[in-house]
Coordinates of C-alpha atoms in Angstrom, one line a residue:
X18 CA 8.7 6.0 29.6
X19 CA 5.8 6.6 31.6
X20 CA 3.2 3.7 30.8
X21 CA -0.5 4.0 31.2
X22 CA -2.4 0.6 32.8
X23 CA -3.1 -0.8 29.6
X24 CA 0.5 -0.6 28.2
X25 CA 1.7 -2.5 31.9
X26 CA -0.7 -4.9 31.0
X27 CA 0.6 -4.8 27.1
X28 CA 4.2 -5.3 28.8
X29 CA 3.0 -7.7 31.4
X30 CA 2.1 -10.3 29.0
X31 CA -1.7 -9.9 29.5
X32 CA -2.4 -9.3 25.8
X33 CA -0.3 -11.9 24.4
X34 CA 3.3 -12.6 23.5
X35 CA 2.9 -10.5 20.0
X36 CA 2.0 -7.2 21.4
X37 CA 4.3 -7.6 24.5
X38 CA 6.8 -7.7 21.6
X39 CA 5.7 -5.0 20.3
X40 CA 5.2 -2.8 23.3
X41 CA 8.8 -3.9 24.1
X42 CA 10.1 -2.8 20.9
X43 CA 8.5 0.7 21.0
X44 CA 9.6 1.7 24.3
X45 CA 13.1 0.9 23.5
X46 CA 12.2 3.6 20.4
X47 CA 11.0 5.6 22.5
X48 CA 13.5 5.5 25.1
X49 CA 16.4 6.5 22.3
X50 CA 14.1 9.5 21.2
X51 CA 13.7 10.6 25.0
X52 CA 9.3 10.3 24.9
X53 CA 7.6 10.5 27.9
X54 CA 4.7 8.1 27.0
X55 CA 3.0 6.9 24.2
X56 CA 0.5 8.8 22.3
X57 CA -2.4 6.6 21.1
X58 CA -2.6 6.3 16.7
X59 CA -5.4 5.6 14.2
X60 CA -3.5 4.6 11.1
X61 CA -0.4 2.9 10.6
X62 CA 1.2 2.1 7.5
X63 CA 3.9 -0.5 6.9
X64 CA 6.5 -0.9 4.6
X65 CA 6.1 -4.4 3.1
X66 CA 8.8 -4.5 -0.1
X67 CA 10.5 -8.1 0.1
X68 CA 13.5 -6.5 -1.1
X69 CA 13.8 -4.4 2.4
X70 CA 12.6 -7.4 4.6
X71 CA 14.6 -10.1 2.7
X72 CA 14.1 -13.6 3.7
X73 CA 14.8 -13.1 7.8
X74 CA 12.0 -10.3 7.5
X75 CA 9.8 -12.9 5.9
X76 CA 10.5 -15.8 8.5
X77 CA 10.1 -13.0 11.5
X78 CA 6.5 -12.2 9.8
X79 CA 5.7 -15.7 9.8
X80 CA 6.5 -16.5 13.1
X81 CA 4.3 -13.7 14.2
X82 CA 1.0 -14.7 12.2
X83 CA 1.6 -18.4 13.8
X84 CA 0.3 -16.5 17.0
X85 CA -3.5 -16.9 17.7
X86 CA -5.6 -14.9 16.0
X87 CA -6.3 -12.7 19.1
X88 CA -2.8 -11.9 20.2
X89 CA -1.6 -11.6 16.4
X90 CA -4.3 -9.6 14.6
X91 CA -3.4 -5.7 14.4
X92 CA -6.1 -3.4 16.7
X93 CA -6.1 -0.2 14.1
X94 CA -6.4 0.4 10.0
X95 CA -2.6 -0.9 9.0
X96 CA -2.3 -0.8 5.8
X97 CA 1.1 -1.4 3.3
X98 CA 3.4 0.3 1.1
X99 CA 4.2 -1.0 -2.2
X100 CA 5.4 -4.5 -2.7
X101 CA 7.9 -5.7 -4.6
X102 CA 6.4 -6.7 -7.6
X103 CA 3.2 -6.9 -9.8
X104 CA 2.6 -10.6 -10.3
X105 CA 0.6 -10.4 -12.9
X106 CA 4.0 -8.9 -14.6
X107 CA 6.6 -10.2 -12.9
X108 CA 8.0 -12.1 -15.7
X109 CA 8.2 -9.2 -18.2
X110 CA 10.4 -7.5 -15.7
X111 CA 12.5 -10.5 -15.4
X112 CA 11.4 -10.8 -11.3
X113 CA 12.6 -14.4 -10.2
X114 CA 10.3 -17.1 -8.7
X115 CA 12.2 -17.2 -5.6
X116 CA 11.6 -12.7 -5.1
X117 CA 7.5 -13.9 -6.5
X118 CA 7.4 -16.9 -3.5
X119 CA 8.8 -14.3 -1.2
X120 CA 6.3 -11.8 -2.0
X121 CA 3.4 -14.5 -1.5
X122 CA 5.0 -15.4 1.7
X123 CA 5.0 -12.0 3.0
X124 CA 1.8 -10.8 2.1
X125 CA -0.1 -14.3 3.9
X126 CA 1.8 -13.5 7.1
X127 CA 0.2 -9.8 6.7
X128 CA -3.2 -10.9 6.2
X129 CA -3.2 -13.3 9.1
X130 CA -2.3 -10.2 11.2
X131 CA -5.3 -8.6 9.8
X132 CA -3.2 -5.9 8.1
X133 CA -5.1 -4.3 4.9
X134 CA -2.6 -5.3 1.4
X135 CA -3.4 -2.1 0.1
X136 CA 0.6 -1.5 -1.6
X137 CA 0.5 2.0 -1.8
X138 CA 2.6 5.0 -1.3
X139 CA -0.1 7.3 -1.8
X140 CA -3.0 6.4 0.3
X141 CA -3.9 9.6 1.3
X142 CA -4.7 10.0 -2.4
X143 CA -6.6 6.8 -2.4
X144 CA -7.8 5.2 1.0
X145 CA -8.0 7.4 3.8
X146 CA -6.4 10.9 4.0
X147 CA -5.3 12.0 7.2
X148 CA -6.8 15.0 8.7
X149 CA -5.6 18.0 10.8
X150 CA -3.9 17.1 13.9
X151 CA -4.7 13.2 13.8
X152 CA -1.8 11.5 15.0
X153 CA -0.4 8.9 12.9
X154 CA 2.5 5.8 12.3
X155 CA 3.7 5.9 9.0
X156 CA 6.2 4.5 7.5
X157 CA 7.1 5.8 3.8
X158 CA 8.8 8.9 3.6
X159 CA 6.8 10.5 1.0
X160 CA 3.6 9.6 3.0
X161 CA 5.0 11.0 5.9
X162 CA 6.0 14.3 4.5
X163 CA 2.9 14.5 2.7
X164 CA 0.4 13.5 6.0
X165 CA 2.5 16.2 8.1
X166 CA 2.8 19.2 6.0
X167 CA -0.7 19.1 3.4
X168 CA -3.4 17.2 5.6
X169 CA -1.5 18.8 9.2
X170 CA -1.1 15.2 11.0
X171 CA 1.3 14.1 13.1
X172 CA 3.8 11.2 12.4
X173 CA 7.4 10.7 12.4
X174 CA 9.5 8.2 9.8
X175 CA 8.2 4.6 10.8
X176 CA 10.1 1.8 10.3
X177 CA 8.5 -1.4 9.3
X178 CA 8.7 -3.6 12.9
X179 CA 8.2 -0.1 14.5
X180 CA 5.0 0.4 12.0
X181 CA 3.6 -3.0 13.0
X182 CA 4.3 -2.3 16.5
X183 CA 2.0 0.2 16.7
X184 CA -0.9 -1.4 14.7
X185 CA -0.4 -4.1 17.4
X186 CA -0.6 -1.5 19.9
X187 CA -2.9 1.2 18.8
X188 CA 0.0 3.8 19.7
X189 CA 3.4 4.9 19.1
X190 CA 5.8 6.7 21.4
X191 CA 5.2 10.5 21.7
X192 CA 8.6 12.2 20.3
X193 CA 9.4 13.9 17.0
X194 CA 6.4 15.5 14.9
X195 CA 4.2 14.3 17.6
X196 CA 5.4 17.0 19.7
X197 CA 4.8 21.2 18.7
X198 CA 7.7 22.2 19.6
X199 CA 9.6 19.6 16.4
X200 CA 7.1 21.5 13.8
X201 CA 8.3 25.1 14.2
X202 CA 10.6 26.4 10.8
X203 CA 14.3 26.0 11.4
X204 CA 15.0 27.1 7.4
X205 CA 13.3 29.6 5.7
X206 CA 13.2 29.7 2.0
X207 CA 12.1 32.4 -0.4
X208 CA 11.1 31.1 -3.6
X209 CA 11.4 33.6 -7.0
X210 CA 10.4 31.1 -9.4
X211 CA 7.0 28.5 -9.1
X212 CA 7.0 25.3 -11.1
X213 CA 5.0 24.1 -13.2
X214 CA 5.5 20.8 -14.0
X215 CA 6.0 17.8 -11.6
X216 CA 9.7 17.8 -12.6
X217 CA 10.3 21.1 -11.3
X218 CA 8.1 21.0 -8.4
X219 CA 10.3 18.0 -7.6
X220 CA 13.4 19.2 -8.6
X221 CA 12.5 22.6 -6.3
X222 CA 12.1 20.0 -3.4
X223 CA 14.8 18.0 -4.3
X224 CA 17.1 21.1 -3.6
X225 CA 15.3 22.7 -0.6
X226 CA 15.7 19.1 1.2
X227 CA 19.9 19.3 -0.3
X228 CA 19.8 22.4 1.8
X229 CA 18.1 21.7 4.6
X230 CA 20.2 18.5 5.1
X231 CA 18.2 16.8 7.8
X232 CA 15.7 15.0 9.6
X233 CA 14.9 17.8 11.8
X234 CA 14.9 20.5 9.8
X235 CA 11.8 22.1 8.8
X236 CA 11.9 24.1 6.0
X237 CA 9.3 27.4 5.6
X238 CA 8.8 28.3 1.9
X239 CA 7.3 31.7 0.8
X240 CA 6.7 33.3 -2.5
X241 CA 5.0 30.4 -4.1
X242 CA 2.1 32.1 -6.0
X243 CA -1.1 30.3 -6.9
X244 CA -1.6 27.0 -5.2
X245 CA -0.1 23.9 -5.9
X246 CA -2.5 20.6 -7.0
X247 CA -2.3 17.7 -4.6
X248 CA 0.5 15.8 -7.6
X249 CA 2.6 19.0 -7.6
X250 CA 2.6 18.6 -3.8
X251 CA 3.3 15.0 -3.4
X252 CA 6.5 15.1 -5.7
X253 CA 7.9 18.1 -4.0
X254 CA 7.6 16.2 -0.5
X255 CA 8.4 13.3 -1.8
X256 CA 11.9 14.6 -3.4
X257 CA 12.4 16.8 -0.4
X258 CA 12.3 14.0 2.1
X259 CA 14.5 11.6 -0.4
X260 CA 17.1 14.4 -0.8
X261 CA 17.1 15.9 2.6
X262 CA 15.3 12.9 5.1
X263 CA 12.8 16.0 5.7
X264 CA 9.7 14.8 7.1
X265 CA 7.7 17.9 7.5
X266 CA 7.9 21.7 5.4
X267 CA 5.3 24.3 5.2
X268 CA 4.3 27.1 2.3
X269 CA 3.3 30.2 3.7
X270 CA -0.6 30.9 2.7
X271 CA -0.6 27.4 1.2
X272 CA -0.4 24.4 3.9
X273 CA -3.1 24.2 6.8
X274 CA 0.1 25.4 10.1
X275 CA 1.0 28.1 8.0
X276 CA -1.7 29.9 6.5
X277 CA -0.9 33.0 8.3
X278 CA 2.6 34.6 8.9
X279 CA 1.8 35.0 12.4
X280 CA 0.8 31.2 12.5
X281 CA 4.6 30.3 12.6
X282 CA 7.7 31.8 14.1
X283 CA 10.2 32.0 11.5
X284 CA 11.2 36.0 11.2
X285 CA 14.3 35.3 13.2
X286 CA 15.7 33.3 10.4
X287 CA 17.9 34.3 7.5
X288 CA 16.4 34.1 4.3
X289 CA 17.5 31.9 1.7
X290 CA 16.6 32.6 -1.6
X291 CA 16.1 29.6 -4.8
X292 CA 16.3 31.3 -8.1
X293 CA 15.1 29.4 -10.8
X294 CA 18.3 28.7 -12.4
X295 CA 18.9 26.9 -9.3
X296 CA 16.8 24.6 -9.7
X297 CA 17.2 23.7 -13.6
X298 CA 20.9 23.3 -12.3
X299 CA 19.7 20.8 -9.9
X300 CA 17.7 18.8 -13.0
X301 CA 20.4 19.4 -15.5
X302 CA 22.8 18.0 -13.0
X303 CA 21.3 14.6 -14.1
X304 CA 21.3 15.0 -17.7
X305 CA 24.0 13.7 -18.3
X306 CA 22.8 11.7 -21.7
X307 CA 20.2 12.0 -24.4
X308 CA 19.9 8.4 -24.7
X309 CA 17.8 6.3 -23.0
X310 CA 17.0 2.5 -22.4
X311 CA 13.7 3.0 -20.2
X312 CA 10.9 5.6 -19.5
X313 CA 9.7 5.1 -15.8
X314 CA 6.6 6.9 -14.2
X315 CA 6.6 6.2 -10.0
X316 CA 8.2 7.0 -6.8
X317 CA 5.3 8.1 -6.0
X318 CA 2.6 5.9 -7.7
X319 CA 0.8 7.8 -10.3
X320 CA -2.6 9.6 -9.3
X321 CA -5.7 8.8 -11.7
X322 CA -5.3 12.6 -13.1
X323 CA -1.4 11.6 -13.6
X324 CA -2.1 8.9 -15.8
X325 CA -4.9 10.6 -17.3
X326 CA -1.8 13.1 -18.5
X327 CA 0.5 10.3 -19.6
X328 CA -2.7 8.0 -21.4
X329 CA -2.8 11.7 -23.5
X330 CA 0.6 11.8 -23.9
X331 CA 0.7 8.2 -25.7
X332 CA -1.9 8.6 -28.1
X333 CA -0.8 8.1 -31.7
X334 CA 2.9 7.1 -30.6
X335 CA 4.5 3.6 -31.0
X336 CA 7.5 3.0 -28.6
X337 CA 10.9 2.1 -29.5
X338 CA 12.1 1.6 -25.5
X339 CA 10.1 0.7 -22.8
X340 CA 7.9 2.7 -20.5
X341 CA 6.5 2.1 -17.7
X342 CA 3.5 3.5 -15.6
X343 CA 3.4 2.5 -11.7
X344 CA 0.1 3.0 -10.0
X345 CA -2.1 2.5 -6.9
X346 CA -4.2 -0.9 -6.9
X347 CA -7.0 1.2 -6.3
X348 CA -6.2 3.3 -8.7
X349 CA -5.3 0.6 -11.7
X350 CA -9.1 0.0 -11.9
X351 CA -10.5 3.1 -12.8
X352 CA -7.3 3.7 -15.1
X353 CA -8.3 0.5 -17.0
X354 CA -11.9 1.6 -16.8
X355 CA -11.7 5.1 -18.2
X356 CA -9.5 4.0 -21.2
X357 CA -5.9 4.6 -20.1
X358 CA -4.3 1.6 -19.4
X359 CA -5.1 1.1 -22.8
X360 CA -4.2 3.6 -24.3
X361 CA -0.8 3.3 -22.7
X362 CA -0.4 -0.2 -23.8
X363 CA -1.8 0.2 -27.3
X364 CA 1.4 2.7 -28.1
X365 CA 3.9 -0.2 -26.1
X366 CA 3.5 1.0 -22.8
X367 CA 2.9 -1.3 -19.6
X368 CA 1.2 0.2 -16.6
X369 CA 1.7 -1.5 -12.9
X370 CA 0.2 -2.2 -9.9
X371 CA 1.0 -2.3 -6.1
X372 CA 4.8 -1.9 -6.3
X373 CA 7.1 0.9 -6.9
X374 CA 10.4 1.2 -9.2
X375 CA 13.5 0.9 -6.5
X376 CA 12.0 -1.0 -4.3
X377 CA 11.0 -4.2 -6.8
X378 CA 14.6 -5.3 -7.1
X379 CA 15.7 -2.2 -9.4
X380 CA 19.2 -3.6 -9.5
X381 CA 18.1 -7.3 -10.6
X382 CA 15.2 -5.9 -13.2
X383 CA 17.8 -3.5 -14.8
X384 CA 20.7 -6.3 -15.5
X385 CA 17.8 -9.0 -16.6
X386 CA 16.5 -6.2 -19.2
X387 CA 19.3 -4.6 -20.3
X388 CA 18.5 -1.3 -18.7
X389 CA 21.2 1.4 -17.2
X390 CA 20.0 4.8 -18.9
X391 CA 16.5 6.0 -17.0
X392 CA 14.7 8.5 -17.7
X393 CA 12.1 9.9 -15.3
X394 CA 10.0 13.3 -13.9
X395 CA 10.3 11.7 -10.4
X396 CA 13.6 13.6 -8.9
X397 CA 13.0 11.5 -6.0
X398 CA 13.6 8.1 -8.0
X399 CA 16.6 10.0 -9.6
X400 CA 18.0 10.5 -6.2
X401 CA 17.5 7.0 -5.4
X402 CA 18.6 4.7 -8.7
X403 CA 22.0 6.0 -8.7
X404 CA 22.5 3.7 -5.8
X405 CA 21.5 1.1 -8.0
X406 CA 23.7 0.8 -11.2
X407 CA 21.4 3.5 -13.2
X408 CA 22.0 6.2 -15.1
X409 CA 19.0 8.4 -14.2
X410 CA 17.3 11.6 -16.2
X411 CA 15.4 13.9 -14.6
X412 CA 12.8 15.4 -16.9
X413 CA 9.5 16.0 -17.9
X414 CA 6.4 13.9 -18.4
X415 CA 6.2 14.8 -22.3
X416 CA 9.9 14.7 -23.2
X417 CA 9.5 11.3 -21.3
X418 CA 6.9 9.9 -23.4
X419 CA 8.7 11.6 -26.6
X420 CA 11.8 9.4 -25.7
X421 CA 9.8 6.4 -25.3
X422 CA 8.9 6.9 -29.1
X423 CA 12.2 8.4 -30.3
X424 CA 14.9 6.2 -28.2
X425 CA 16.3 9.5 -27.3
X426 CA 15.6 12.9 -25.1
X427 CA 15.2 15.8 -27.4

């Protein structure tokens, strides 16, 4: 890779052991990607669950933040995905003290680095949405997706040392979605049907990223009428990247590279058509039971306006099985504030903060609890928690709820 005089010096030594490390790491990256250079960030964002670092992730955090403060601390906004618990709730999930100690352990090695805890997989719904063309390293997938194809940044699939590398650095190597030519259509979809709910909008990802099958595909979707709320958009990203490792799609007329047809090259393309039917086979596929042991809202953390919908939803219902709301610390406040948290809880609900579902030790909470029949309207979680003992059920927010109260889907 060609290196500018400030990455030499990065590489030299001259700006401490850590971001040598880190420099090191990304040019190995970028070496197995084929960049030519680095291209300088402004946000990074890390994944931070203890349940992907484990305890050598942990012990290789800490032995960074021993560093001194001026070779350790990060030089742009890095900021987390969600952790692997809520301690406030840790307990009621059955969460061990040793995953808890692990947690604290992690998040003190991230704060000496100066990294913001903000345990969020939607931060461009709550901190600091990315905008047109800024140039990013992010490491959830549903973040990615979403920063690429809605706000029209530029980041590839970050993985966590790579993540920190770059908040250490201030750049990340220049390859993937960084470059034009990786953001031109290589599928083109015509849609006959538009969702509604979440569930469908996800499910209708869900099987676009099935078809599309890869990292470097970018689908093109037309005949979506209307357009689609920022929720409806972050669970079709997010189920199209967890089904098909997409990180980037456009919507003709709808997202910011394609609202023009002669925006984007894709009439050389066959058409592929989704029928509704298509999708409902894709949900149905995962209905495979009407009874249920757990309702689960996240994967992605719930927007205010999300659990605004499920708060309604709850009113006047007392639960017979669990359920379970997952959302943003900075949105948990104003939930609590505005009466839904409450309202949640007062029918048996429990809402959480600052962690997500599958990555808080899904296997370990669902054998401490009882829990193998899920039901959810995230089709990305349902792709995800058959990997770990569940049973999932992909449908909507109400029927959710209703099953809550019932012990069955209707």
């Amino acid at each position: 890779m060609e290196l500018n005089a400030e990455e030499k010096a990065m590489l030299a030594g001259e700006f401490g052991p850590v971001r040598k490390m880190a420099i090191e790491h990304q040019i190995k990256v970028g070496d197995f990607f084929g960049a030519k250079d680095f291209v300088e960030v402004s946000q990074a964002h890390i994944m931070a669950d203890t349940e992907s670092l484990g305890e050598n992730g942990v012990e290789w955090l800490e032995a960074l933040a021993k560093n001194a403060a001026k070779d350790r601390v990060v030089r742009i906004p890095t900021i987390t995905d969600p952790r692997g618990t809520d301690f406030s709730k840790a307990k009621q999930l059955g969460q061990t003290d040793k995953m808890v100690s692990l947690e604290h352990r992690a998040i003190a090695a991230f704060v000496k680095m100066g990294v913001s805890m903000t345990d969020t997989c939607i931060n461009y719904q709550t901190i600091m949405a990315p905008v047109f063309g800024e140039h990013l390293a992010f490491g959830d997938t549903g973040v990615v997706i979403y920063s690429n194809s809605i706000c029209g940044a530029r980041s590839n699939f970050e993985g966590g040392p790579s993540a920190l590398s770059a908040g250490l650095t201030g750049r990340t190597p220049r390859y993937g979605y960084h470059l034009d030519e990786h953001r031109k259509p290589t599928h083109r979809y015509r849609v006959t049907w538009t969702p509604q709910s979440l569930n469908e909008w996800g499910a209708l990802g869900g099987l676009i990223g099935r078809k599309s099958g890869n990292y470097w595909s970018v689908p093109v979707i037309e005949g979506i009428e209307g357009r689609p709320g920022s929720d409806s958009l972050k669970h079709f990203g997010a189920a199209m990247a967890s089904f098909g490792s997409s990180a980037l799609f456009h919507i003709l007329g709808v997202t910011p590279e394609a609202i023009h047809a002669r925006d984007l090259s894709f009439d050389h393309l066959p058409e592929i058509s989704i029928s509704k039917e298509e999708v409902m086979a894709l949900q149905s596929s995962y209905r495979v039971t009407d009874e249920i042991d757990v309702v689960v809202f996240s994967a992605p953390q719930l927007s205010l306006i999300e659990m605004q919908s499920v708060a309604a939803l709850c009113q006047g219902k007392k639960f017979k099985k669990p359920l379970l709301a997952v959302t943003s610390p900075q949105v948990k406040p104003d939930s609590d504030r505005m009466g839904y948290t409450a309202m949640i809880e007062e029918a048996g609900g429990t809402v959480f903060a600052g962690m997500c579902f599958y990555q808080s030790y899904a296997r370990e909470i669902a054998e401490a609890n009882g829990w193998k029949k899920l039901a959810t309207n995230s089709a990305k979680m349902v792709n995800i928690l058959g990997g770990y003992g569940y049973t999932p059920i992909l449908a909507s927010m109400e029927d959710c709820v209703n099953a809550a109260e019932t012990g069955r889907l209707a």
